[in-house]
Amino acid sequence: MQPTDIRHAIAAMGTDLGPDVLAQCRALFDTEQTAFQAAVPVTQGDIAYGPHERHRLDIYAPLDATGPVPVLVLVHGGGFLKGDKGSSGGGADAWPNANVGRMAAQAGFVGVVINYRLAPDHMWPAGSEDVVAVVAWLKANVAQHGGDPDRIVLAGTSAGAVHVAGYLKLAGDADIRGAVLLSGLYGYTQLDERDLLYYGDAALYPERMPMEAVATTRLPLLVACAQYDPPRFQAEFLGLMQDRLARHGAMPRAVIMTGHNHYTMPMHLGTADRRLADEICAFVRDISH
């Protein structure tokens, strides 16, 4: 369950984004996540999956796995412009995003947390191309770390969810079992000026956005939105739900995370508030058996 003081603190922040809100959110979980970091260390860090300096991934493998296990990959957020997988060497600033890899290992999966190239130096479709490269690397190498290359599940938060959806646009349904999309922007709302730094000219947005791919894929999806996500992200969630219902006759598996905002939804994974972690882990198990 979510502690009452944390729930009230998150509610008081509203739906705003920005560095100050991000810092407040992080402070809510620092103590618990630092302990989690010490309990579940990285198995192997800063592995190169491509030629660029941002082409790096960290692996968190379960200690007691028997036989190859499912692989859960996190693609971090950051508005296309920033973000990091977390420092594999530990330290006080290491846990954001890395906590999802630890959560996966704790659940008995191989957790993988990646970096990818960032805008404005690397524009569309660089982020999704990097996810394609990660999947190719895992198909060839994850068995050495106890993972099953035939049971890869991609998860992305915010811009990372866009890149996972973009993977579906570039690579289709091949090579992965499903996708977890946390607070993504798929193309159901108008382009924000900031997003031009990734997508380029606004006139190109309709052909570059991943909406059609994520709406039509036959892969299992778990789609999540936070109660205090900014309105645009809530509208994207509802747009995808309605589109999937119209096209497939059913909505995908979905969660609205009460008591959380855009930042705390991925940040709290691995804490005592197990609601979303349990949903994600059940999804991975259900599609990976």
Short mmCIF file of C-alpha atoms in Angstrom, two decimals:
data_model
loop_
_atom_site.label_atom_id
_atom_site.label_comp_id
_atom_site.label_asym_id
_atom_site.label_seq_id
_atom_site.Cartn_x
_atom_site.Cartn_y
_atom_site.Cartn_z
CA MET A 1 0.00 0.00 0.00
CA GLN A 2 1.00 3.61 -0.51
CA PRO A 3 1.92 5.42 2.74
CA THR A 4 -0.52 8.20 3.56
CA ASP A 5 2.15 10.89 3.89
CA ILE A 6 3.56 10.10 0.44
CA ARG A 7 0.10 10.05 -1.11
CA HIS A 8 -0.71 13.46 0.37
CA ALA A 9 2.65 14.92 -0.72
CA ILE A 10 2.14 13.74 -4.30
CA ALA A 11 -1.42 15.07 -4.37
CA ALA A 12 -0.19 18.47 -3.22
CA MET A 13 2.20 18.68 -6.20
CA GLY A 14 -0.66 18.48 -8.68
CA THR A 15 0.09 17.72 -12.33
CA ASP A 16 3.05 20.05 -12.87
CA LEU A 17 6.38 18.93 -14.31
CA GLY A 18 9.82 20.47 -13.84
CA PRO A 19 13.11 20.15 -11.94
CA ASP A 20 11.67 21.26 -8.59
CA VAL A 21 8.82 18.74 -8.74
CA LEU A 22 11.24 16.03 -9.87
CA ALA A 23 13.50 16.72 -6.88
CA GLN A 24 10.55 16.61 -4.48
CA CYS A 25 9.41 13.30 -5.91
CA ARG A 26 12.82 11.78 -5.64
CA ALA A 27 13.18 12.83 -2.01
CA LEU A 28 10.05 10.84 -1.17
CA PHE A 29 11.72 7.56 -2.12
CA ASP A 30 15.44 8.17 -1.49
CA THR A 31 15.66 6.24 1.76
CA GLU A 32 13.78 3.17 0.57
CA GLN A 33 15.41 3.09 -2.86
CA THR A 34 18.92 3.53 -1.47
CA ALA A 35 18.35 0.46 0.71
CA PHE A 36 16.99 -1.44 -2.31
CA GLN A 37 20.07 -0.42 -4.27
CA ALA A 38 22.32 -1.95 -1.61
CA ALA A 39 20.25 -5.14 -1.47
CA VAL A 40 20.14 -5.80 -5.23
CA PRO A 41 23.44 -4.78 -6.86
CA VAL A 42 23.99 -4.54 -10.59
CA THR A 43 25.17 -7.81 -12.16
CA GLN A 44 27.08 -6.16 -14.97
CA GLY A 45 27.13 -2.46 -15.81
CA ASP A 46 27.84 -0.21 -18.77
CA ILE A 47 27.78 -2.95 -21.39
CA ALA A 48 28.11 -1.54 -24.91
CA TYR A 49 25.30 -2.55 -27.26
CA GLY A 50 26.38 -0.17 -30.03
CA PRO A 51 29.10 2.30 -31.07
CA HIS A 52 27.83 5.53 -29.46
CA GLU A 53 28.81 6.49 -25.89
CA ARG A 54 25.13 6.41 -24.94
CA HIS A 55 24.78 2.85 -26.24
CA ARG A 56 25.13 1.31 -22.80
CA LEU A 57 23.00 -1.02 -20.70
CA ASP A 58 23.06 -2.47 -17.18
CA ILE A 59 21.93 -5.98 -16.29
CA TYR A 60 20.27 -7.02 -13.04
CA ALA A 61 19.99 -10.82 -12.84
CA PRO A 62 18.23 -12.81 -10.12
CA LEU A 63 20.55 -14.67 -7.79
CA ASP A 64 18.61 -17.92 -7.62
CA ALA A 65 17.23 -18.31 -11.15
CA THR A 66 17.05 -21.84 -12.54
CA GLY A 67 16.97 -21.98 -16.31
CA PRO A 68 16.45 -19.04 -18.65
CA VAL A 69 13.99 -16.45 -17.33
CA PRO A 70 11.99 -13.60 -18.93
CA VAL A 71 13.79 -10.34 -19.68
CA LEU A 72 12.28 -6.96 -18.77
CA VAL A 73 13.93 -3.94 -20.43
CA LEU A 74 13.37 -0.38 -19.19
CA VAL A 75 13.72 2.59 -21.54
CA HIS A 76 13.94 5.73 -19.35
CA GLY A 77 12.10 9.02 -19.82
CA GLY A 78 13.38 12.58 -20.02
CA GLY A 79 11.43 14.44 -22.68
CA PHE A 80 13.72 13.11 -25.48
CA LEU A 81 16.47 15.44 -24.18
CA LYS A 82 17.84 13.90 -20.98
CA GLY A 83 17.67 10.94 -18.62
CA ASP A 84 19.91 8.11 -17.54
CA LYS A 85 19.75 4.42 -16.68
CA GLY A 86 21.36 5.09 -13.30
CA SER A 87 24.96 4.64 -12.33
CA SER A 88 25.98 1.00 -12.22
CA GLY A 89 28.68 1.92 -9.71
CA GLY A 90 26.19 2.89 -7.03
CA GLY A 91 26.25 6.18 -5.20
CA ALA A 92 23.52 8.49 -3.97
CA ASP A 93 22.36 9.48 -7.44
CA ALA A 94 22.27 5.97 -8.88
CA TRP A 95 18.83 4.57 -8.15
CA PRO A 96 16.31 6.34 -10.47
CA ASN A 97 15.48 4.04 -13.40
CA ALA A 98 17.91 1.42 -12.08
CA ASN A 99 15.21 0.63 -9.51
CA VAL A 100 13.14 -0.95 -12.29
CA GLY A 101 15.97 -3.31 -13.19
CA ARG A 102 16.24 -4.27 -9.52
CA MET A 103 12.50 -4.78 -9.29
CA ALA A 104 12.72 -7.18 -12.25
CA ALA A 105 15.58 -9.15 -10.69
CA GLN A 106 13.73 -9.36 -7.39
CA ALA A 107 10.75 -10.82 -9.27
CA GLY A 108 12.92 -13.50 -10.87
CA PHE A 109 13.45 -11.85 -14.27
CA VAL A 110 16.58 -10.45 -15.88
CA GLY A 111 16.23 -6.68 -15.62
CA VAL A 112 17.90 -4.51 -18.26
CA VAL A 113 18.07 -0.71 -18.04
CA ILE A 114 19.41 1.19 -21.05
CA ASN A 115 20.70 4.54 -22.18
CA TYR A 116 19.97 5.79 -25.69
CA ARG A 117 20.95 8.74 -27.86
CA LEU A 118 19.27 12.04 -26.98
CA ALA A 119 17.83 14.97 -28.91
CA PRO A 120 18.55 17.52 -30.22
CA ASP A 121 21.81 15.96 -31.43
CA HIS A 122 20.03 12.72 -32.32
CA MET A 123 16.55 13.22 -33.74
CA TRP A 124 13.79 10.85 -34.83
CA PRO A 125 13.99 7.87 -35.10
CA ALA A 126 17.26 7.57 -33.11
CA GLY A 127 15.67 6.58 -29.80
CA SER A 128 13.61 3.80 -31.35
CA GLU A 129 16.54 2.66 -33.46
CA ASP A 130 18.51 2.25 -30.24
CA VAL A 131 15.74 0.10 -28.76
CA VAL A 132 15.94 -2.07 -31.89
CA ALA A 133 19.71 -2.36 -31.34
CA VAL A 134 19.17 -3.33 -27.68
CA VAL A 135 16.75 -6.10 -28.64
CA ALA A 136 19.20 -7.40 -31.23
CA TRP A 137 21.99 -7.39 -28.62
CA LEU A 138 19.81 -9.21 -26.11
CA LYS A 139 18.74 -11.83 -28.64
CA ALA A 140 22.40 -12.62 -29.17
CA ASN A 141 23.75 -12.22 -25.63
CA VAL A 142 21.19 -12.30 -22.83
CA ALA A 143 21.33 -16.09 -22.48
CA GLN A 144 24.82 -15.62 -21.01
CA HIS A 145 23.18 -13.69 -18.16
CA GLY A 146 20.38 -16.19 -17.54
CA GLY A 147 17.77 -14.51 -19.71
CA ASP A 148 15.57 -16.13 -22.34
CA PRO A 149 16.08 -14.36 -25.70
CA ASP A 150 12.62 -15.52 -26.76
CA ARG A 151 10.91 -13.85 -23.78
CA ILE A 152 11.88 -10.18 -24.00
CA VAL A 153 9.37 -7.57 -22.77
CA LEU A 154 10.00 -3.86 -23.41
CA ALA A 155 8.93 -1.22 -20.89
CA GLY A 156 9.19 2.52 -21.33
CA THR A 157 8.21 5.55 -19.30
CA SER A 158 7.32 8.93 -20.86
CA ALA A 159 9.73 9.49 -23.77
CA GLY A 160 10.88 5.92 -23.22
CA ALA A 161 7.33 4.72 -23.88
CA VAL A 162 7.42 6.70 -27.14
CA HIS A 163 10.62 4.89 -28.12
CA VAL A 164 9.10 1.50 -27.26
CA ALA A 165 6.07 2.38 -29.39
CA GLY A 166 8.53 3.54 -32.05
CA TYR A 167 10.20 0.12 -31.86
CA LEU A 168 6.87 -1.37 -32.90
CA LYS A 169 6.78 1.08 -35.82
CA LEU A 170 10.30 0.15 -36.95
CA ALA A 171 10.49 -3.55 -36.12
CA GLY A 172 6.88 -4.68 -35.86
CA ASP A 173 5.88 -7.53 -33.60
CA ALA A 174 9.04 -9.57 -34.09
CA ASP A 175 11.50 -10.51 -31.36
CA ILE A 176 9.59 -9.34 -28.25
CA ARG A 177 6.68 -10.79 -26.28
CA GLY A 178 4.96 -7.57 -25.26
CA ALA A 179 5.29 -3.95 -24.16
CA VAL A 180 4.65 -1.93 -21.01
CA LEU A 181 3.86 1.72 -21.78
CA LEU A 182 3.93 4.14 -18.84
CA SER A 183 2.65 7.68 -19.57
CA GLY A 184 3.58 7.78 -23.23
CA LEU A 185 2.76 10.16 -26.10
CA TYR A 186 1.60 8.18 -29.11
CA GLY A 187 0.04 10.82 -31.34
CA TYR A 188 -3.47 11.35 -30.00
CA THR A 189 -2.78 14.95 -28.94
CA GLN A 190 -1.24 17.94 -30.66
CA LEU A 191 2.54 18.09 -30.85
CA ASP A 192 4.19 20.16 -28.14
CA GLU A 193 6.80 22.67 -29.31
CA ARG A 194 9.44 20.96 -27.16
CA ASP A 195 8.90 17.69 -29.04
CA LEU A 196 10.03 19.33 -32.30
CA LEU A 197 13.58 18.89 -31.00
CA TYR A 198 13.08 15.16 -31.54
CA TYR A 199 10.51 14.90 -34.32
CA GLY A 200 11.69 17.82 -36.44
CA ASP A 201 9.30 19.88 -38.58
CA ALA A 202 5.73 19.69 -37.25
CA ALA A 203 4.55 18.77 -40.74
CA LEU A 204 6.45 15.48 -40.39
CA TYR A 205 4.79 14.52 -37.10
CA PRO A 206 1.81 12.59 -38.55
CA GLU A 207 4.10 10.19 -40.41
CA ARG A 208 6.69 9.94 -37.62
CA MET A 209 4.50 9.43 -34.55
CA PRO A 210 4.04 5.79 -33.45
CA MET A 211 0.25 5.93 -33.03
CA GLU A 212 -0.65 3.53 -35.83
CA ALA A 213 1.90 0.95 -34.70
CA VAL A 214 0.80 0.91 -31.08
CA ALA A 215 -2.88 0.94 -32.05
CA THR A 216 -2.61 -2.00 -34.45
CA THR A 217 0.02 -4.27 -32.88
CA ARG A 218 -1.13 -7.75 -31.92
CA LEU A 219 1.44 -7.92 -29.15
CA PRO A 220 0.13 -7.86 -25.57
CA LEU A 221 0.24 -4.37 -24.06
CA LEU A 222 0.11 -3.06 -20.51
CA VAL A 223 -0.67 0.66 -20.61
CA ALA A 224 -0.53 2.88 -17.53
CA CYS A 225 -1.33 6.47 -16.63
CA ALA A 226 -0.92 8.27 -13.31
CA GLN A 227 -3.75 10.04 -11.51
CA TYR A 228 -1.69 13.24 -11.50
CA ASP A 229 -0.18 12.92 -14.96
CA PRO A 230 -0.40 16.19 -16.91
CA PRO A 231 -3.65 16.42 -18.91
CA ARG A 232 -1.91 15.73 -22.23
CA PHE A 233 -0.65 12.36 -20.98
CA GLN A 234 -4.09 11.49 -19.63
CA ALA A 235 -5.61 12.37 -23.00
CA GLU A 236 -3.07 10.13 -24.75
CA PHE A 237 -3.94 7.23 -22.44
CA LEU A 238 -7.66 7.64 -23.12
CA GLY A 239 -7.04 8.07 -26.85
CA LEU A 240 -5.15 4.80 -27.01
CA MET A 241 -7.79 3.00 -24.95
CA GLN A 242 -10.59 4.19 -27.23
CA ASP A 243 -8.61 3.44 -30.40
CA ARG A 244 -7.73 -0.09 -29.28
CA LEU A 245 -11.36 -0.73 -28.32
CA ALA A 246 -12.58 0.46 -31.73
CA ARG A 247 -9.99 -1.56 -33.67
CA HIS A 248 -9.78 -4.74 -31.60
CA GLY A 249 -13.08 -4.90 -29.76
CA ALA A 250 -11.31 -4.75 -26.41
CA MET A 251 -9.06 -2.44 -24.46
CA PRO A 252 -5.52 -3.56 -23.65
CA ARG A 253 -4.52 -4.40 -20.12
CA ALA A 254 -4.40 -1.03 -18.37
CA VAL A 255 -3.81 0.69 -15.02
CA ILE A 256 -4.57 4.16 -13.70
CA MET A 257 -2.17 4.61 -10.81
CA THR A 258 -4.01 6.45 -8.05
CA GLY A 259 -1.86 8.58 -5.78
CA HIS A 260 0.99 8.94 -8.28
CA ASN A 261 2.22 11.51 -10.78
CA HIS A 262 4.30 11.41 -13.94
CA TYR A 263 7.58 11.10 -12.06
CA THR A 264 6.60 8.91 -9.14
CA MET A 265 4.98 6.20 -11.25
CA PRO A 266 8.35 4.71 -12.32
CA MET A 267 10.26 6.07 -9.30
CA HIS A 268 8.31 4.14 -6.70
CA LEU A 269 8.79 0.72 -8.30
CA GLY A 270 10.70 -1.46 -5.87
CA THR A 271 9.17 0.17 -2.78
CA ALA A 272 6.54 -1.17 -0.41
CA ASP A 273 3.81 0.22 -2.69
CA ARG A 274 3.57 -2.95 -4.81
CA ARG A 275 0.45 -2.17 -6.85
CA LEU A 276 2.12 -1.29 -10.15
CA ALA A 277 5.06 -3.66 -9.63
CA ASP A 278 2.61 -6.52 -9.16
CA GLU A 279 0.71 -5.54 -12.32
CA ILE A 280 3.91 -5.39 -14.38
CA CYS A 281 5.31 -8.65 -13.02
CA ALA A 282 2.00 -10.47 -13.52
CA PHE A 283 1.87 -9.16 -17.10
CA VAL A 284 5.40 -10.41 -17.83
CA ARG A 285 4.62 -13.82 -16.35
CA ASP A 286 1.31 -14.15 -18.17
CA ILE A 287 2.77 -13.45 -21.61
CA SER A 288 6.03 -15.34 -21.03
CA HIS A 289 4.84 -18.75 -19.87
#
